[in-house]
Short mmCIF file of N, CA and C in Angstrom, two decimals:
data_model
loop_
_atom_site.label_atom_id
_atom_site.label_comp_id
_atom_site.label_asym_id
_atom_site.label_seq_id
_atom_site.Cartn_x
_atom_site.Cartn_y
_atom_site.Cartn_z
N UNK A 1 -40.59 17.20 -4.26
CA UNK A 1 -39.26 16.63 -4.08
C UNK A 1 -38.58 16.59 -5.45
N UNK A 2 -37.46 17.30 -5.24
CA UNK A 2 -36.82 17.32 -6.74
C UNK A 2 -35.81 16.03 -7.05
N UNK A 3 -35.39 15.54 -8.23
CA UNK A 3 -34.12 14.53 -8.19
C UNK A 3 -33.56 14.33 -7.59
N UNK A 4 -32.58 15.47 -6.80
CA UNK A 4 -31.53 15.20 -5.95
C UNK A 4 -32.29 14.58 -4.99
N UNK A 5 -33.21 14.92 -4.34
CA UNK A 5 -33.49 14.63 -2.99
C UNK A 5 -34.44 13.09 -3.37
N UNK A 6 -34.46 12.76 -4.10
CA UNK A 6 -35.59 11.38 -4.39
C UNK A 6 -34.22 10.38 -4.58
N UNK A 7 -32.91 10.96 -5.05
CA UNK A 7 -31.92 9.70 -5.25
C UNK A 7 -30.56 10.08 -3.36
N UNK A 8 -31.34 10.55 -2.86
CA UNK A 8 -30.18 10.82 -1.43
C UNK A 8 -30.58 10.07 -0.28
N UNK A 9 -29.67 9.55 0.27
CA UNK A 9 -29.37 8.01 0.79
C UNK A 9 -30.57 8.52 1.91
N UNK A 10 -30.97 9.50 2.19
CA UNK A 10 -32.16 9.91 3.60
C UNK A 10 -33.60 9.42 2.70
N UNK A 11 -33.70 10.18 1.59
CA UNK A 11 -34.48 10.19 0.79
C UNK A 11 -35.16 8.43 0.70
N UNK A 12 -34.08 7.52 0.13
CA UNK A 12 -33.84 6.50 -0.26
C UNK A 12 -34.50 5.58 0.82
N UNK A 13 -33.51 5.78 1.84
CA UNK A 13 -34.43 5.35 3.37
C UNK A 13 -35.60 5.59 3.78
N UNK A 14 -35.87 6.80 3.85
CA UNK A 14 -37.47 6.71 4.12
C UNK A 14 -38.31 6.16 3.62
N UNK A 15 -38.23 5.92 1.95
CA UNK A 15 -38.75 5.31 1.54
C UNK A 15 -39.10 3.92 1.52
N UNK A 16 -38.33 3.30 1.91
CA UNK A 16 -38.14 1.80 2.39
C UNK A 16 -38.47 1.32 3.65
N UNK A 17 -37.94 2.27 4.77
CA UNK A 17 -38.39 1.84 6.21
C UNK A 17 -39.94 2.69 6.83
N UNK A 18 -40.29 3.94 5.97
CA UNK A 18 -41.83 4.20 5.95
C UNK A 18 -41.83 5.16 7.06
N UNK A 19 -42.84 5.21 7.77
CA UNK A 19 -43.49 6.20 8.51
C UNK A 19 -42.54 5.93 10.00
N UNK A 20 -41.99 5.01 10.25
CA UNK A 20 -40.88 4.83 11.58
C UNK A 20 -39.75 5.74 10.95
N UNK A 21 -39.12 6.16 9.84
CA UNK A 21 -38.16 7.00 9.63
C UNK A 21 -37.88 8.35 9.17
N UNK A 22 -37.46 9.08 10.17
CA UNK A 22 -37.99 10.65 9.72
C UNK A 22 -37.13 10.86 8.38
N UNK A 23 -38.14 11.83 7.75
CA UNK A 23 -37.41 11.79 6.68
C UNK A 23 -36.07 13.07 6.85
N UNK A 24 -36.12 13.22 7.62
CA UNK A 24 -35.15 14.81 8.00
C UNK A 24 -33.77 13.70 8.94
N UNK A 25 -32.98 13.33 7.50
CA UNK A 25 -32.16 12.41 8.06
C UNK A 25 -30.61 13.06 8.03
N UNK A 26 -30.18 12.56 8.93
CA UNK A 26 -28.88 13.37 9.42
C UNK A 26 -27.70 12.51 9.12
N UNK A 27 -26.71 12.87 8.59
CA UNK A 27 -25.39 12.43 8.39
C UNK A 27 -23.99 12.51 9.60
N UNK A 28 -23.23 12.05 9.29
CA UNK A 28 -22.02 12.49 9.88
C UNK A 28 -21.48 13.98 9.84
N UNK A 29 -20.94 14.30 10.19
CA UNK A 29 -20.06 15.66 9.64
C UNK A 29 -18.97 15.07 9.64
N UNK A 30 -18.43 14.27 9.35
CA UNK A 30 -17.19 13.74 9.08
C UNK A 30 -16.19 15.01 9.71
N UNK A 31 -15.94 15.66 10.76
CA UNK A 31 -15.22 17.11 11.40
C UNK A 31 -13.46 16.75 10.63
N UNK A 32 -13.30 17.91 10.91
CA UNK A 32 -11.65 18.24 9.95
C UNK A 32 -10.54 17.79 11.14
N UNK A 33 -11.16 17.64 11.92
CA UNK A 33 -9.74 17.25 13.02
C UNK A 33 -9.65 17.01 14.06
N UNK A 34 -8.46 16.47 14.76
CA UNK A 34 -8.65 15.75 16.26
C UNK A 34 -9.14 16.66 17.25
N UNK A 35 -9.69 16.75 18.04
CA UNK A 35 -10.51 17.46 19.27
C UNK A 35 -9.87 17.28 19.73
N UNK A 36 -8.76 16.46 20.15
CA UNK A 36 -7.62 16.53 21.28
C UNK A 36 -6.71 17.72 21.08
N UNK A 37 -5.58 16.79 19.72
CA UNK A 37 -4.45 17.92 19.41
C UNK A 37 -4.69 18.50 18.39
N UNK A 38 -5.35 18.90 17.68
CA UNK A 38 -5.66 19.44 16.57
C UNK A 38 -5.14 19.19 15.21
N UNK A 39 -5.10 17.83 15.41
CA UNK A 39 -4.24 16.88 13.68
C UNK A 39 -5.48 17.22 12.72
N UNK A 40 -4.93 17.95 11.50
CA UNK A 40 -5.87 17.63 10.77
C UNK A 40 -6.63 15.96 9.97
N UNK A 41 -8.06 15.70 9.63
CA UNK A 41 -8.07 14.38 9.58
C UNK A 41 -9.05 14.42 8.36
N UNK A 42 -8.65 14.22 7.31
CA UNK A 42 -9.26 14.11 6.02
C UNK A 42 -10.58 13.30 6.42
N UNK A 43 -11.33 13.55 5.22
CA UNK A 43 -12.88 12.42 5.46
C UNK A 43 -12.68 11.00 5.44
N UNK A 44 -11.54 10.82 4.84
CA UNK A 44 -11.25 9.08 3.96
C UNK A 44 -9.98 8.88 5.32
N UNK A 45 -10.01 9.73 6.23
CA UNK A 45 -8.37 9.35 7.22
C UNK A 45 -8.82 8.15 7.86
N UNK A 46 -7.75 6.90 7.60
CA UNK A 46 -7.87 5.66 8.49
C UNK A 46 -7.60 5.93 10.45
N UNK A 47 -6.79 6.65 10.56
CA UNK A 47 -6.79 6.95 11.70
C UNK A 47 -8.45 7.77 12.72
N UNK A 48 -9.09 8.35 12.14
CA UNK A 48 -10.05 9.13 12.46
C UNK A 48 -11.07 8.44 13.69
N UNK A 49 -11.05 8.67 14.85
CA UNK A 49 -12.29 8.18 15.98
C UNK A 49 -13.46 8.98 16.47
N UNK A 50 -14.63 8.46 16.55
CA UNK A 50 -15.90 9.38 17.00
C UNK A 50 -16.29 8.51 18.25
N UNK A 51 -16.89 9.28 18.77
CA UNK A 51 -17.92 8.93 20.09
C UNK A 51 -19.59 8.49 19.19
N UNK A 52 -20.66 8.29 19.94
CA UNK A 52 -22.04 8.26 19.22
C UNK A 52 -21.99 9.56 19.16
N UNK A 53 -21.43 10.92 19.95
CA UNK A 53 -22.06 12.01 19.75
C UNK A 53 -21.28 12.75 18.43
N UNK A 54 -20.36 12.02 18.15
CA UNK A 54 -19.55 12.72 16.78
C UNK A 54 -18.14 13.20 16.93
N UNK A 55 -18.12 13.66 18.36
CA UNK A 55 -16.82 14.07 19.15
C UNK A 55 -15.46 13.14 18.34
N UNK A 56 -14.67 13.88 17.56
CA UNK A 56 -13.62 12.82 16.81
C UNK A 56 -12.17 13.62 17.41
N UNK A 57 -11.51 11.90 17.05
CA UNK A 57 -10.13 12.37 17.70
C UNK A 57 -9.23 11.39 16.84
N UNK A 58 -7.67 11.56 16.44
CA UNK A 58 -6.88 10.69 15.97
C UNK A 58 -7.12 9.39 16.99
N UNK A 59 -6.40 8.36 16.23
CA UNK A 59 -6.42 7.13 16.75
C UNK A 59 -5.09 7.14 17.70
N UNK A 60 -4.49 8.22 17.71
CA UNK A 60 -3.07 8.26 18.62
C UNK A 60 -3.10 8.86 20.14
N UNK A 61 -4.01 9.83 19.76
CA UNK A 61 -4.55 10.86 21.20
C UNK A 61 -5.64 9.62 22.20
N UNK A 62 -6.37 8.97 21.05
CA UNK A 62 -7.11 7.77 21.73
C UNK A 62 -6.63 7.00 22.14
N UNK A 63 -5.31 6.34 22.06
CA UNK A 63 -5.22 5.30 22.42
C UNK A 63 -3.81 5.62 23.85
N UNK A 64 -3.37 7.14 23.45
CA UNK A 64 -2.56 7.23 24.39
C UNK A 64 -2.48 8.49 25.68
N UNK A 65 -4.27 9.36 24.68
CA UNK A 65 -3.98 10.29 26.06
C UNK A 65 -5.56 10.09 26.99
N UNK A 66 -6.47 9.60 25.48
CA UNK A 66 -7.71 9.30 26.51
C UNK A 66 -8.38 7.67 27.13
N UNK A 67 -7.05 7.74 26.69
CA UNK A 67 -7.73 5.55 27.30
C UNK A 67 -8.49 5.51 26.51
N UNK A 68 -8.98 6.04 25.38
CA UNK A 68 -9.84 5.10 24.58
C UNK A 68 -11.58 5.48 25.30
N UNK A 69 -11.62 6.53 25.84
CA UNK A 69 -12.84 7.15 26.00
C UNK A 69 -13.01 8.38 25.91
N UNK A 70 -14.14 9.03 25.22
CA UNK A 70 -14.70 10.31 24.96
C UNK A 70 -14.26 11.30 26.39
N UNK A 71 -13.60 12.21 26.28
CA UNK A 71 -13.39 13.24 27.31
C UNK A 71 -14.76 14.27 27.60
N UNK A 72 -15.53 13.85 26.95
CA UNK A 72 -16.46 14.53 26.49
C UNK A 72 -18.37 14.55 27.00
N UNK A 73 -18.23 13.01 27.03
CA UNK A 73 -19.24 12.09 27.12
C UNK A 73 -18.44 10.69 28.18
N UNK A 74 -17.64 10.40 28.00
CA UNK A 74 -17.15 9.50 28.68
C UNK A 74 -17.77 8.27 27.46
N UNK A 75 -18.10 7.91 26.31
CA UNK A 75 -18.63 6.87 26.01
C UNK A 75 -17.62 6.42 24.92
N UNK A 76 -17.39 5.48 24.62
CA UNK A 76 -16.71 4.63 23.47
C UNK A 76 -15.70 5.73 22.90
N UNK A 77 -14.72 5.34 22.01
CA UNK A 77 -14.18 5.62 20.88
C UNK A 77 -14.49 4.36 19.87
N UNK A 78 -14.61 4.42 18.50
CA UNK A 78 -14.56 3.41 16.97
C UNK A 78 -14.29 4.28 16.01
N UNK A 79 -13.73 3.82 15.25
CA UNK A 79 -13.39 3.77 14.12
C UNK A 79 -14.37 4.62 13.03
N UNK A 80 -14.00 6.28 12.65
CA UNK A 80 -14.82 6.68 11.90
C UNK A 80 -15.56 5.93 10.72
N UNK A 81 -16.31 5.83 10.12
CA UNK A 81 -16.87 5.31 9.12
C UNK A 81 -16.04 6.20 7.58
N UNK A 82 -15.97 5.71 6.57
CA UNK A 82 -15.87 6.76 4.97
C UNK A 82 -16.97 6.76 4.16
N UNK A 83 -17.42 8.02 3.86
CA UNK A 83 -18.05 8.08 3.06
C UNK A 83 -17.90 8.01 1.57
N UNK A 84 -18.70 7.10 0.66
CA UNK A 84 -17.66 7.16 -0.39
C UNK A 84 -17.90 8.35 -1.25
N UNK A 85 -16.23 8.25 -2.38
CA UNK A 85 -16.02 9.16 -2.78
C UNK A 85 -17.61 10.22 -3.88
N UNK A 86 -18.16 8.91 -3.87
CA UNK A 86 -19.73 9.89 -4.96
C UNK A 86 -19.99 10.75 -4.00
N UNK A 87 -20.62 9.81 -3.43
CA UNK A 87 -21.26 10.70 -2.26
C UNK A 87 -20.97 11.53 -1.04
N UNK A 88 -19.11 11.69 -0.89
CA UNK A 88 -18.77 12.96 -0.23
C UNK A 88 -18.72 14.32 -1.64
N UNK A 89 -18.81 14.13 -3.11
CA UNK A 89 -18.59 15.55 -3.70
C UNK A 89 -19.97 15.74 -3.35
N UNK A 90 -20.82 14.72 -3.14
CA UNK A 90 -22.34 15.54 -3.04
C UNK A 90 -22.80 16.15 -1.53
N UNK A 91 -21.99 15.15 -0.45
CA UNK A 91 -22.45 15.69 0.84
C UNK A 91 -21.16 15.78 1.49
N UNK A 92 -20.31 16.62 1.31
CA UNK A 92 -19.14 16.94 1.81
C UNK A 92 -19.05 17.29 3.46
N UNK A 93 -17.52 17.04 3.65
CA UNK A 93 -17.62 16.76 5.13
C UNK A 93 -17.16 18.30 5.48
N UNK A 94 -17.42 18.27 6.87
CA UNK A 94 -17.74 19.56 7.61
C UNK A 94 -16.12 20.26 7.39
N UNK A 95 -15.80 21.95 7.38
CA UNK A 95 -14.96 22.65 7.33
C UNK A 95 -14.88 23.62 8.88
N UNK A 96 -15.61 22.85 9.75
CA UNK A 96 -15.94 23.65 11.33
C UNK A 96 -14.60 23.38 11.96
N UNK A 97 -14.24 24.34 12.80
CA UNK A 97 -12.91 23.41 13.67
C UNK A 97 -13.81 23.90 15.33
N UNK A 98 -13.59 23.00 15.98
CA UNK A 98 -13.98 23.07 17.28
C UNK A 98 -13.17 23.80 18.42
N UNK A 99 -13.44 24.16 19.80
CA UNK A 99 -12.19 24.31 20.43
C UNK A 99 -11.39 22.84 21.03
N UNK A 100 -10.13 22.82 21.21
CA UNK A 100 -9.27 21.08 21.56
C UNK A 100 -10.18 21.16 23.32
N UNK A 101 -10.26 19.89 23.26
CA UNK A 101 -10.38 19.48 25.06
C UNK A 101 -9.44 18.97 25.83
N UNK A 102 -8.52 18.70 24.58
CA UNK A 102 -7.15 18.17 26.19
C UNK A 102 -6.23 19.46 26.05
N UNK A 103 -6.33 19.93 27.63
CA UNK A 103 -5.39 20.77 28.28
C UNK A 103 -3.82 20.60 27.94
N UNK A 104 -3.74 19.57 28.28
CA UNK A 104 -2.09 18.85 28.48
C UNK A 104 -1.52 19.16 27.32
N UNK A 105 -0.25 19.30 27.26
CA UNK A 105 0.72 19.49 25.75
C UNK A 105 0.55 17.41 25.74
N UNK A 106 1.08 17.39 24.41
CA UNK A 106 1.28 16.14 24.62
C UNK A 106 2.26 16.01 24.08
#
């Protein structure tokens, strides 16, 4: 295990919570944009919503085209999390764009 990986927040964890935590620990992808309408949504965007499965959407498409549930999964919308700024130059958020799931113009 080299530096990087002995000071990275997976790294860090395993070490502390032990043999219950895999060490093959997974992050957010923090995704570039709404799955609805296709707003782009910075990593640090206050507006930004995920499902548990990651599925993200503005806080505008949520609250006015999906009731506030995953089209996807049907489960929750909250409030993306931010990663802070150290630690997005080191684990930067995803550059993937998905295909949109709402049909409808809005």
């Amino acid at each position: 295990m080299n530096a990087a990986q002995r000071s990275s927040p997976c790294s860090v964890q395993a070490r502390t919570m032990g043999p219950r935590y895999s060490a093959r620990c997974a992050m957010l992808e923090l995704r570039s944009h709404c799955e609805c309408c296709g707003k782009e949504l910075a990593p640090d965007a206050d507006d930004a919503m995920i499902c548990s499965f990651e599925c993200t959407f503005c806080a505008a498409c949520v609250a006015q085209r999906l009731d506030h549930a995953c089209p996807n999964c049907g489960g929750g919308l909250e409030r993306r999390p931010q990663r802070p700024a150290a630690m997005l130059a080191k684990y930067p958020a995803s550059t993937a764009r998905r295909a949109l799931v709402c049909r409808t113009p809005q």
